[in-house]
Coordinates of C-alpha atoms and ligand atoms in Angstrom, one line a residue:
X1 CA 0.0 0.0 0.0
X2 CA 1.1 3.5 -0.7
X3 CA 1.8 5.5 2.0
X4 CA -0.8 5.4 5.8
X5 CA -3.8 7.6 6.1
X6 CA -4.0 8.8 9.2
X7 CA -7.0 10.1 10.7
X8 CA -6.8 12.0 14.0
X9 CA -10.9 11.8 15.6
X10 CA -13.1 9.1 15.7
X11 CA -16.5 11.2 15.7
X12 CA -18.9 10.9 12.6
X13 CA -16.2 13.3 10.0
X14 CA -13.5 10.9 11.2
X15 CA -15.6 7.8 10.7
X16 CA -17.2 8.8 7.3
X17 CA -13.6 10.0 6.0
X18 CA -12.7 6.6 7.0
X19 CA -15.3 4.8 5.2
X20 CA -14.9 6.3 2.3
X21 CA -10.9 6.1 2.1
X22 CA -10.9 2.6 3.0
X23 CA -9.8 0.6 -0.1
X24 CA -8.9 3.5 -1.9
X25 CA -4.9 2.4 -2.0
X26 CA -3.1 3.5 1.6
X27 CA -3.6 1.5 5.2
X28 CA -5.9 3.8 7.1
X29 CA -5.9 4.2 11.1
X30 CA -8.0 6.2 13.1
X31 CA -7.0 7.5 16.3
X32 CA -9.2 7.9 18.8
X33 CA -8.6 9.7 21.8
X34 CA -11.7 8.5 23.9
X35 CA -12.4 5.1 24.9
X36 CA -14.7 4.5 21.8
X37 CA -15.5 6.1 18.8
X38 CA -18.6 8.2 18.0
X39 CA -17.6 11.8 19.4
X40 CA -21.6 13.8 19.7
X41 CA -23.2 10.8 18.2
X42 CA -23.2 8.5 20.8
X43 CA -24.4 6.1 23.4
X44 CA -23.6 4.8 26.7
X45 CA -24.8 2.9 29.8
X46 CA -26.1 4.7 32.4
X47 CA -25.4 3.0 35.7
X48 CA -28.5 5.3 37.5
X49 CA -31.2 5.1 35.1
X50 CA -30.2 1.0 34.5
X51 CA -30.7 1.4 30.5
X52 CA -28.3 2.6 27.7
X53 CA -29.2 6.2 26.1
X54 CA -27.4 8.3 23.6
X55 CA -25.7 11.2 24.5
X56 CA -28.5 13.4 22.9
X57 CA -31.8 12.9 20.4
X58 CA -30.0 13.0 16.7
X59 CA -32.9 13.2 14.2
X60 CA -31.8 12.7 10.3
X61 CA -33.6 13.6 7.4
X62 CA -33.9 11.5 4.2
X63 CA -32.5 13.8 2.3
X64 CA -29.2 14.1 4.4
X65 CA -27.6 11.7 1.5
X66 CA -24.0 11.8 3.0
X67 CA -25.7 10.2 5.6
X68 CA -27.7 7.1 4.1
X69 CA -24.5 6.5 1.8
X70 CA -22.4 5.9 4.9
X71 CA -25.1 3.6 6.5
X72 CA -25.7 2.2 3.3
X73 CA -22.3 1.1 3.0
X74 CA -21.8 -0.1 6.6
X75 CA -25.1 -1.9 6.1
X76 CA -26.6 0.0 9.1
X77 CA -29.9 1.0 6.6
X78 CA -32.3 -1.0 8.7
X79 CA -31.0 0.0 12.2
X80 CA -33.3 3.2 11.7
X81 CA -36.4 4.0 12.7
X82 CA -39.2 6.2 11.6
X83 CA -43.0 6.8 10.5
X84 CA -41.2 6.2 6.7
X85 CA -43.4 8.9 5.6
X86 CA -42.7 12.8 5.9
X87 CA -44.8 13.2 9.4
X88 CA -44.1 15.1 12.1
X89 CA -46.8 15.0 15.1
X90 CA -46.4 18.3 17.3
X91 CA -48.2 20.1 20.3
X92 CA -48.6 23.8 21.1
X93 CA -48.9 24.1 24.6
X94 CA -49.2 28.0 25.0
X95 CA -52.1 27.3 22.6
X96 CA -53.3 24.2 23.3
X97 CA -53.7 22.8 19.8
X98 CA -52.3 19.4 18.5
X99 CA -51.5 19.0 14.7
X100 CA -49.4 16.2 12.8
X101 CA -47.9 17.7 9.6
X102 CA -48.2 15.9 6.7
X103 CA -46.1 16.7 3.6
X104 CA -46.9 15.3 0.5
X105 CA -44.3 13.6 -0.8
X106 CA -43.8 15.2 -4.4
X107 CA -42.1 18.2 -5.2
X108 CA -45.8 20.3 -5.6
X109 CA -46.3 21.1 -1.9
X110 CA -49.9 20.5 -2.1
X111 CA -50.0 19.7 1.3
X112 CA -50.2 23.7 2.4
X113 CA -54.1 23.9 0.3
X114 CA -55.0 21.4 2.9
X115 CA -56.0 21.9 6.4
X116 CA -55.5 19.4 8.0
X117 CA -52.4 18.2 6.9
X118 CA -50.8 22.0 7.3
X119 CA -49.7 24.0 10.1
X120 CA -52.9 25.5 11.9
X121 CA -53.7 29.4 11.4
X122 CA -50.9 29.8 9.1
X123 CA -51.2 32.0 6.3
X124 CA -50.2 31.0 2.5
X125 CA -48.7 34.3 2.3
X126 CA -46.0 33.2 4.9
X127 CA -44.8 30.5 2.8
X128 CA -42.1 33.6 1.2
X129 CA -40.2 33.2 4.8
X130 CA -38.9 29.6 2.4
X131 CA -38.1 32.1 -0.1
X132 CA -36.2 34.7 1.6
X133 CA -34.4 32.2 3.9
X134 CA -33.2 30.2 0.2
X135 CA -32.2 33.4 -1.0
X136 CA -30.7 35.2 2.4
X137 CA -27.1 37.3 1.9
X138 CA -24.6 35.8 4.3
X139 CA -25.1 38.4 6.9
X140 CA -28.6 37.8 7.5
X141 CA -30.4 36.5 10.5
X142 CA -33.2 34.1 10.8
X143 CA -35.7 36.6 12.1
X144 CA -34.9 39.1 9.4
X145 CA -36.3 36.7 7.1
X146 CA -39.6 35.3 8.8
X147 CA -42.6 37.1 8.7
X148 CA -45.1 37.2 11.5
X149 CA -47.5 34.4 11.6
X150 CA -48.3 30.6 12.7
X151 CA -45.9 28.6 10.3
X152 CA -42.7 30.7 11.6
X153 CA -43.8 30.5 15.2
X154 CA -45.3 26.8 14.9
X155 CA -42.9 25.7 12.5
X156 CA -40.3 28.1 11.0
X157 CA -38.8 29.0 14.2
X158 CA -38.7 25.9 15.9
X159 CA -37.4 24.3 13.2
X160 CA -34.7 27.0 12.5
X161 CA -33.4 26.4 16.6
X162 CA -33.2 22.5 16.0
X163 CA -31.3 22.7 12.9
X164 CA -28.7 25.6 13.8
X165 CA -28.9 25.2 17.5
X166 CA -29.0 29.3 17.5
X167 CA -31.5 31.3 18.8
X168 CA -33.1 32.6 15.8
X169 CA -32.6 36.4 16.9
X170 CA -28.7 35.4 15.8
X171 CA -28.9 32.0 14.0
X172 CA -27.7 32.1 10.4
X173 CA -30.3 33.0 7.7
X174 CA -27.9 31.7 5.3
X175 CA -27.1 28.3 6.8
X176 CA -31.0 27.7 7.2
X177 CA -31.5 28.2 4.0
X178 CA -29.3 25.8 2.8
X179 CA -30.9 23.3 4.8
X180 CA -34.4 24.4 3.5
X181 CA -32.7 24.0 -0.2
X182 CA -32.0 21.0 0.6
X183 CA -34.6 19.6 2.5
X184 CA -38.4 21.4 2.4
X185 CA -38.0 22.9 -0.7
X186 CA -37.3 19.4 -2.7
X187 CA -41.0 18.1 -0.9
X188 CA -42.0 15.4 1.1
X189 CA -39.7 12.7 0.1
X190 CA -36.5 14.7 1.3
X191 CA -38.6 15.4 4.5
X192 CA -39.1 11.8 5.6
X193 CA -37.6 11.7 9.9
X194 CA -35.4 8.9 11.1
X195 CA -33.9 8.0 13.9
X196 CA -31.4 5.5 15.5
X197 CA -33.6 2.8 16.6
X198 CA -31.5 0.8 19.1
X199 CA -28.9 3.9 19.9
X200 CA -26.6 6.1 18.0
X201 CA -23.6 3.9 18.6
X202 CA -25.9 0.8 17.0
X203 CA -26.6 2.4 13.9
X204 CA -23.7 5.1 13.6
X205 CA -20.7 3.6 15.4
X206 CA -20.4 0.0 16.0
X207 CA -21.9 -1.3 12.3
X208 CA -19.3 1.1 10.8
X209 CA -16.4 -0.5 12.8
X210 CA -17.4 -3.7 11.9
X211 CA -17.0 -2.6 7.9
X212 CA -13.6 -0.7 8.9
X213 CA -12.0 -3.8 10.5
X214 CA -13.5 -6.1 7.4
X215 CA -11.5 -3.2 5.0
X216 CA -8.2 -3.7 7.4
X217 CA -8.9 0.0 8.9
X218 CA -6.7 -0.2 12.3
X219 CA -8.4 1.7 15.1
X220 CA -7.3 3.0 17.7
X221 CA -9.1 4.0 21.0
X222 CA -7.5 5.7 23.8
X223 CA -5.1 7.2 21.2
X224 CA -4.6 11.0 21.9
X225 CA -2.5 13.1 19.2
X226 CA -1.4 15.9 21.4
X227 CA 1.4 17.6 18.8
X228 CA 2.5 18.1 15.4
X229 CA 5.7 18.4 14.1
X230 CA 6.1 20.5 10.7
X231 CA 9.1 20.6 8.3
X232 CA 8.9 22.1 4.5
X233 CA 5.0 22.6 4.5
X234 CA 4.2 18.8 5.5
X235 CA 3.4 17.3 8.9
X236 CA 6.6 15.0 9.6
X237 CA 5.0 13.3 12.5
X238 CA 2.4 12.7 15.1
X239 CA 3.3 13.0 19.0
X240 CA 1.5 10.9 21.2
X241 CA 2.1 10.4 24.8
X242 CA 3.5 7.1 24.2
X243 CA 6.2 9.1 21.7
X244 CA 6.2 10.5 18.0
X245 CA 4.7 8.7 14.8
X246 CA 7.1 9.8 12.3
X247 CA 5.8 10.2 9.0
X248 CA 6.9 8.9 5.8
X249 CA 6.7 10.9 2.8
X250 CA 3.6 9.1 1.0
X251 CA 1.5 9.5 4.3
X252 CA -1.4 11.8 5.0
X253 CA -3.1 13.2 7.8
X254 CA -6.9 14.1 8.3
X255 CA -7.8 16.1 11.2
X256 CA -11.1 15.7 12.8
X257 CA -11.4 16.8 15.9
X258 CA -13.1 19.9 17.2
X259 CA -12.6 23.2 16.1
X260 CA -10.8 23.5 19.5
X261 CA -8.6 21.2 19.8
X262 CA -7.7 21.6 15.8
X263 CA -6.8 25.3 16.5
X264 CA -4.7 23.8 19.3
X265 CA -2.8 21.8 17.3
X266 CA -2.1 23.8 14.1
X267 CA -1.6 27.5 15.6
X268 CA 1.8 26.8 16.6
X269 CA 2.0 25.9 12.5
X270 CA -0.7 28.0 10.9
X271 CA -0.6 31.3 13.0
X272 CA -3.4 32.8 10.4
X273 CA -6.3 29.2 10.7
X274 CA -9.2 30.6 11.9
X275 CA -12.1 28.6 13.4
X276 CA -15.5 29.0 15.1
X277 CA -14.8 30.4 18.6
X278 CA -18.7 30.4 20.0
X279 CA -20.6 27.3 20.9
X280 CA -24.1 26.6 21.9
X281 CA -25.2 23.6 23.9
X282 CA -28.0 20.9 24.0
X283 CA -29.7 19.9 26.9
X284 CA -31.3 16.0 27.0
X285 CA -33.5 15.4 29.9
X286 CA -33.8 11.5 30.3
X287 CA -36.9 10.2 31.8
X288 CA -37.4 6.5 33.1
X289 CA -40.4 5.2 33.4
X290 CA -41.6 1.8 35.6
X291 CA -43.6 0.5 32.6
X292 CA -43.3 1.6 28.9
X293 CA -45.9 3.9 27.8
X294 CA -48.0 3.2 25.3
X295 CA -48.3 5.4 22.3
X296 CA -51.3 6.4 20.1
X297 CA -51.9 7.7 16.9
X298 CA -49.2 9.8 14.8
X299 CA -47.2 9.8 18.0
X300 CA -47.0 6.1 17.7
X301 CA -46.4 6.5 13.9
X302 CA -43.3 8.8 14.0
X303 CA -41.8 7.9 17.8
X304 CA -41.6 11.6 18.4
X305 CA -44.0 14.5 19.2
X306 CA -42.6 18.1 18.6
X307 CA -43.8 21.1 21.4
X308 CA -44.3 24.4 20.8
X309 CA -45.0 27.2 24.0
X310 CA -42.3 24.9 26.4
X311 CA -38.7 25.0 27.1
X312 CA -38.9 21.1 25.6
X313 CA -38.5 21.1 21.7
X314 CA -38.8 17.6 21.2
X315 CA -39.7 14.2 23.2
X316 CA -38.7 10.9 21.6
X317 CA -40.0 7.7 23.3
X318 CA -37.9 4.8 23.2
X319 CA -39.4 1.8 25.4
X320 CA -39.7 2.9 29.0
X321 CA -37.5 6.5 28.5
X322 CA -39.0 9.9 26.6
X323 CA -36.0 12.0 26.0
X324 CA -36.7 15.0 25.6
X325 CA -34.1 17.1 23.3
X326 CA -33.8 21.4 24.4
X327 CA -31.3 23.2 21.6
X328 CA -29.4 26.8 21.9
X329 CA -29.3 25.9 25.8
X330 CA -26.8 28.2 26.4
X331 CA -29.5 30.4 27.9
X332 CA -30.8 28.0 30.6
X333 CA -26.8 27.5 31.9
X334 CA -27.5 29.3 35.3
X335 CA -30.6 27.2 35.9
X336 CA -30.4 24.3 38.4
X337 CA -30.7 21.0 36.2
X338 CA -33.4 19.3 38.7
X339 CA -35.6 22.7 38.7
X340 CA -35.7 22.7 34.9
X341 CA -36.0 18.3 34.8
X342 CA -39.3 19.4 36.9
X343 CA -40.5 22.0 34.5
X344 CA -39.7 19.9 31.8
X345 CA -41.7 17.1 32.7
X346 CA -44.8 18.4 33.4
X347 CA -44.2 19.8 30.2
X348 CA -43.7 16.0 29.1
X349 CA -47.0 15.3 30.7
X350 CA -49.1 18.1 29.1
X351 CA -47.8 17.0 25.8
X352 CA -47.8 13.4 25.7
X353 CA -50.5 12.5 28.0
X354 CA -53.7 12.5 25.7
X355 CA -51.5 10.5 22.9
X356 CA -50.8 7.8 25.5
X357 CA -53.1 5.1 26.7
X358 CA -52.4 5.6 30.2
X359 CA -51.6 9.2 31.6
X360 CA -47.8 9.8 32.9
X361 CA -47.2 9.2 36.6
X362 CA -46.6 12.3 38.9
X363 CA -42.8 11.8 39.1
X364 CA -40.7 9.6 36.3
X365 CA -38.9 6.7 38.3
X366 CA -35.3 8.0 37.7
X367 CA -34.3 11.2 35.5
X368 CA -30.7 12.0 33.7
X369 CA -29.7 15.5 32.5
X370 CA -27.4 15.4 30.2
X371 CA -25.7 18.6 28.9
X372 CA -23.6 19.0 25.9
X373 CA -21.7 22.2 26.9
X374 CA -20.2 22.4 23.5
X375 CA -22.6 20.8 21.2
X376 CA -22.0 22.6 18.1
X377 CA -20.7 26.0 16.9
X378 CA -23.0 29.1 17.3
X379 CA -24.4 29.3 13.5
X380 CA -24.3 32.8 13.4
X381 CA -23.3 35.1 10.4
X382 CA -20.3 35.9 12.2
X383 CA -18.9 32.2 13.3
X384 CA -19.6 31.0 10.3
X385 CA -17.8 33.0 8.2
X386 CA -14.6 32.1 10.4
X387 CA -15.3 27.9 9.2
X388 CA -11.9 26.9 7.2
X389 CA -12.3 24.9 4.0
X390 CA -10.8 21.2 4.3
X391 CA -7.6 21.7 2.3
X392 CA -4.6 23.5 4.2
X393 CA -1.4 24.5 3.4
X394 CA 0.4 21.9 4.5
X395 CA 0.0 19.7 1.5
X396 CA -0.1 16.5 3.7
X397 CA -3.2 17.8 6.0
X398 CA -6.7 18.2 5.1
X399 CA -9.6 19.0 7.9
X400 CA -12.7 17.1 8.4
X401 CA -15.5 18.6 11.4
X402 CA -18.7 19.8 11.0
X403 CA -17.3 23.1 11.8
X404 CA -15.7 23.3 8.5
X405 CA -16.8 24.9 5.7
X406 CA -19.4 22.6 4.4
X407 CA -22.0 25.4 3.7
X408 CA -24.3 23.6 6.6
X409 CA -24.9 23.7 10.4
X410 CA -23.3 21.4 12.4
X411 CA -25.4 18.0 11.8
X412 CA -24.4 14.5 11.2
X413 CA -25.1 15.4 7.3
X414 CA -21.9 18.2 7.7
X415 CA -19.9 16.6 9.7
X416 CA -19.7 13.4 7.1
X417 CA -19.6 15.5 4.5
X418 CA -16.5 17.4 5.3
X419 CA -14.8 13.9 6.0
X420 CA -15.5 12.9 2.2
X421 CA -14.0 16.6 1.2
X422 CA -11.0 16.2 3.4
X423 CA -10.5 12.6 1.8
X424 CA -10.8 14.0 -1.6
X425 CA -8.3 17.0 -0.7
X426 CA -6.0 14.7 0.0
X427 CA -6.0 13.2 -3.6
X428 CA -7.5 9.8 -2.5
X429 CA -10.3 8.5 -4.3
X430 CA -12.5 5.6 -3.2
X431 CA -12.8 3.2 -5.8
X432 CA -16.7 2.8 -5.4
X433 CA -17.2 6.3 -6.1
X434 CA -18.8 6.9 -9.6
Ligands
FAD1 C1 -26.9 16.6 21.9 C2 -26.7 16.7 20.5 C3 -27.8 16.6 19.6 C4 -27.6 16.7 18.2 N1 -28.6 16.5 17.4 C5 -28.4 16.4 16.1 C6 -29.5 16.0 15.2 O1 -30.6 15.8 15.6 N2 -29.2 15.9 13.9 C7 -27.9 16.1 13.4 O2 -27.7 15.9 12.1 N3 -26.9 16.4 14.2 C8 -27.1 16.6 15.5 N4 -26.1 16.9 16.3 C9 -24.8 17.3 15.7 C10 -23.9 16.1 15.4 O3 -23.8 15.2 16.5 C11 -22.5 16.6 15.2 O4 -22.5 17.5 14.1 C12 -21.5 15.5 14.8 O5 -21.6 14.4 15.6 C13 -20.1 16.1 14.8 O6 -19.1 15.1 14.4 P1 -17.6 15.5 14.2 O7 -16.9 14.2 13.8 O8 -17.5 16.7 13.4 O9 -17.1 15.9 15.7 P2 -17.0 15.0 17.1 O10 -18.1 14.1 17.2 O11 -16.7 16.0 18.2 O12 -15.7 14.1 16.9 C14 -14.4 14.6 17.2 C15 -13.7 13.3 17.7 O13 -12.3 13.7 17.9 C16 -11.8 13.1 19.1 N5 -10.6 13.8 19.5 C17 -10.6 15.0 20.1 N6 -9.3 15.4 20.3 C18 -8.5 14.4 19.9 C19 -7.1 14.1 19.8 N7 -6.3 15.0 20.3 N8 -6.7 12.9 19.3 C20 -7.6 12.0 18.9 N9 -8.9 12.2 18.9 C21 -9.4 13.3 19.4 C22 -13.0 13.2 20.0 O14 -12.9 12.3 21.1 C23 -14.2 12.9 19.1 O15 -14.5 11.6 19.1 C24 -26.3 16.9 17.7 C25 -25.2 17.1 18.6 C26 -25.4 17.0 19.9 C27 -24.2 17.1 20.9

């Protein structure tokens, strides 16, 4: 084989990057430097609620194609779950209305002449938000493109905070609208919702090691890069604690960590690399129940109810736990977790009870917060503007990180994305690629 590929980051850029490189000519390893791979997308066992969760709700569209190649290719397709139709039930609580939205699937939205299968009280004349957002200049934010009404606070909105984690006073009119390019304005078939059935790790992480070790990919976990060395624009080798990897002069480096720990890295190297400095978090409230509730209608469809008028964005049941997912939660940091897991859930309980058979108990058995301080960069105008492309100039690096320049926020869909780009800056093709 010609030359090693080395790929520093074992989160979803690192994993795709490797997916794609593997069998295109040089041995690949990934180094990891946690105790398994998966970076934001994952899962673990939690020892106090007695059940494995993921680290957060990841919801994928259908048409996040980066995405369904990679689990097409690690044969991970059917580990998804979803109503396999573009549904999405949700609840206004301020308002007290319940609604499921039902897209047609074609590229005619036909489904905004109907009623009942729209957002209630909206207006057709909103429907120029879509517009304005597709076509917003790079400074713009999401409110200077939504006009008053029902879809933006019933749908617009919400949907602007889940997909740029950014209030939308700030968020990124830009980056929304690529998203909405690629996603509502295509219709109902690029709108269809999925979900890890089993866990993030069981459909993103563990099938996709499996595939790596079949295409002789070494990784390695527990493996933290803490230094470059740099001679004649090329990376010469990689320190670890356990001493340097030197390079030889075929090998190639892709860099997929966080923006972070990349600027950390590479400043000593690259004075001028700039990166996203501002970060929003996600909250995920776990709650456990004694027996599994019992779904009905288009919440048992979908899995998933969306809320409107609460602090909760999003609930997800999965068996005897709803997770409930709250974005741009940079805002609630002062708050005291258990006071907001309290709000929350009678929140839960306003929203899910009348789709359940059985009504929610007082108190869950056993709760988990879970905050992800750093979840993704703040998609503002601003931060986005500082995302670097994936080539550098050192000719032997590339970048991979959903806080690259991949033109979207920072999703699953990005973050594979820029580890395809980074592998194809490097010159390396994958022979399965048309
Ligand atoms: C709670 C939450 C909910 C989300 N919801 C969604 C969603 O619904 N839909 C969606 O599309 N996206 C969602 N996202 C975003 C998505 O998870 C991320 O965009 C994606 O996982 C980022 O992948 P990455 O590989 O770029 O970065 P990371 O996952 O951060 O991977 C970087 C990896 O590098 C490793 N590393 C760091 N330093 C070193 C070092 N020195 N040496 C070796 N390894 C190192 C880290 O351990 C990590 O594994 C969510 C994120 C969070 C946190």
């Amino acid at each position: 084989m010609a030359g090693i590929l080395h790929i520093i980051g074992g989160g979803m850029a690192g994993l795709a990057a490797a997916v794609d490189a593997a069998g295109a000519g040089m041995h690949v390893v990934v180094h990891e430097a946690g105790r398994s791979c998966g970076g934001r997308a994952r899962s673990y066992e939690d020892k106090h609620l007695g059940c494995r969760i993921d680290n957060g709700n990841h919801l994928l569209l259908s048409s996040n194609k980066t995405v369904f190649r990679y689990l097409t290719l690690t044969g991970a397709l059917d580990t998804l779950a979803g109503p396999g139709a573009p549904l999405f039930p949700f609840v206004d609580l301020a308002e007290d209305a319940r609604w499921t939205l039902d897209l047609s699937r074609g590229r005619m939205p036909w489904w905004v002449f109907q009623p009942h299968r729209r957002v209630p009280d909206m207006r057709l004349a909103e429907l120029r938000s879509l517009y304005s957002l597709m076509n917003a200049p790079d400074n713009a934010t999401v409110v200077d493109c939504l006009l008053p009404g029902a879809l933006s606070r019933r749908l617009l909105a919400p949907f602007a905070i889940s997909a740029l984690n950014t209030d939308c006073e700030s968020g990124s009119a830009a980056l929304l609208g690529a998203v909405v390019r690629e996603s509502l304005s295509l219709g109902g078939d690029a709108c269809v919702p999925w979900f890890a059935r089993d866990g993030l790790s069981e459909s993103l992480v563990d099938p996709a090691l499996t595939y790596l070790r079949y295409m002789q990919v070494e990784v390695r976990t527990q493996s933290r890069i803490t230094g470059l060395d740099v001679a004649h624009g090329r990376v010469t080798s990689l320190q670890t604690p356990d001493g340097d990897i030197a390079l030889g002069p075929d090998d190639r480096i892709i860099l997929a960590v966080t923006a972070p720990v990349a600027h950390g890295l590479l400043s000593p190297h690259l004075p001028a690399l700039a990166v996203p400095t501002e970060f929003e978090s996600i909250l995920n409230l776990h709650f456990r129940l004694d027996e599994a509730p019992q779904p009905l209608g288009s919440f048992a469809q979908c899995g998933f109810i969306g809320v409107i008028g609460s602090v909760a964005e999003w609930v997800f049941l999965r068996g005897s736990v709803l997770s409930v997912t709250v974005s741009a939660a940079n805002r609630l940091a002062n708050q005291d977790p258990d006071h907001l897991a309290d709000i929350i859930w009678q929140d839960v309980r306003r929203a899910c009870d009348t789709a359940l058979t059985q009504p929610l108990p007082a108190r869950p058995a056993a709760q988990r917060v879970v905050w992800e301080k750093r979840a993704t960069f703040a998609a503002t105008p601003a931060q986005n503007r500082m995302r670097p492309g994936s080539a550098t100039p050192l000719v032997n690096l590339a970048l991979a990180g959903d806080w690259t320049a991949t033109g979207l926020p920072s999703t699953l869909e990005g973050a594979m994305r820029s580890g395809i780009r980074a592998v194809e800056a490097l010159g390396l093709k994958n022979p399965t690629d048309p």
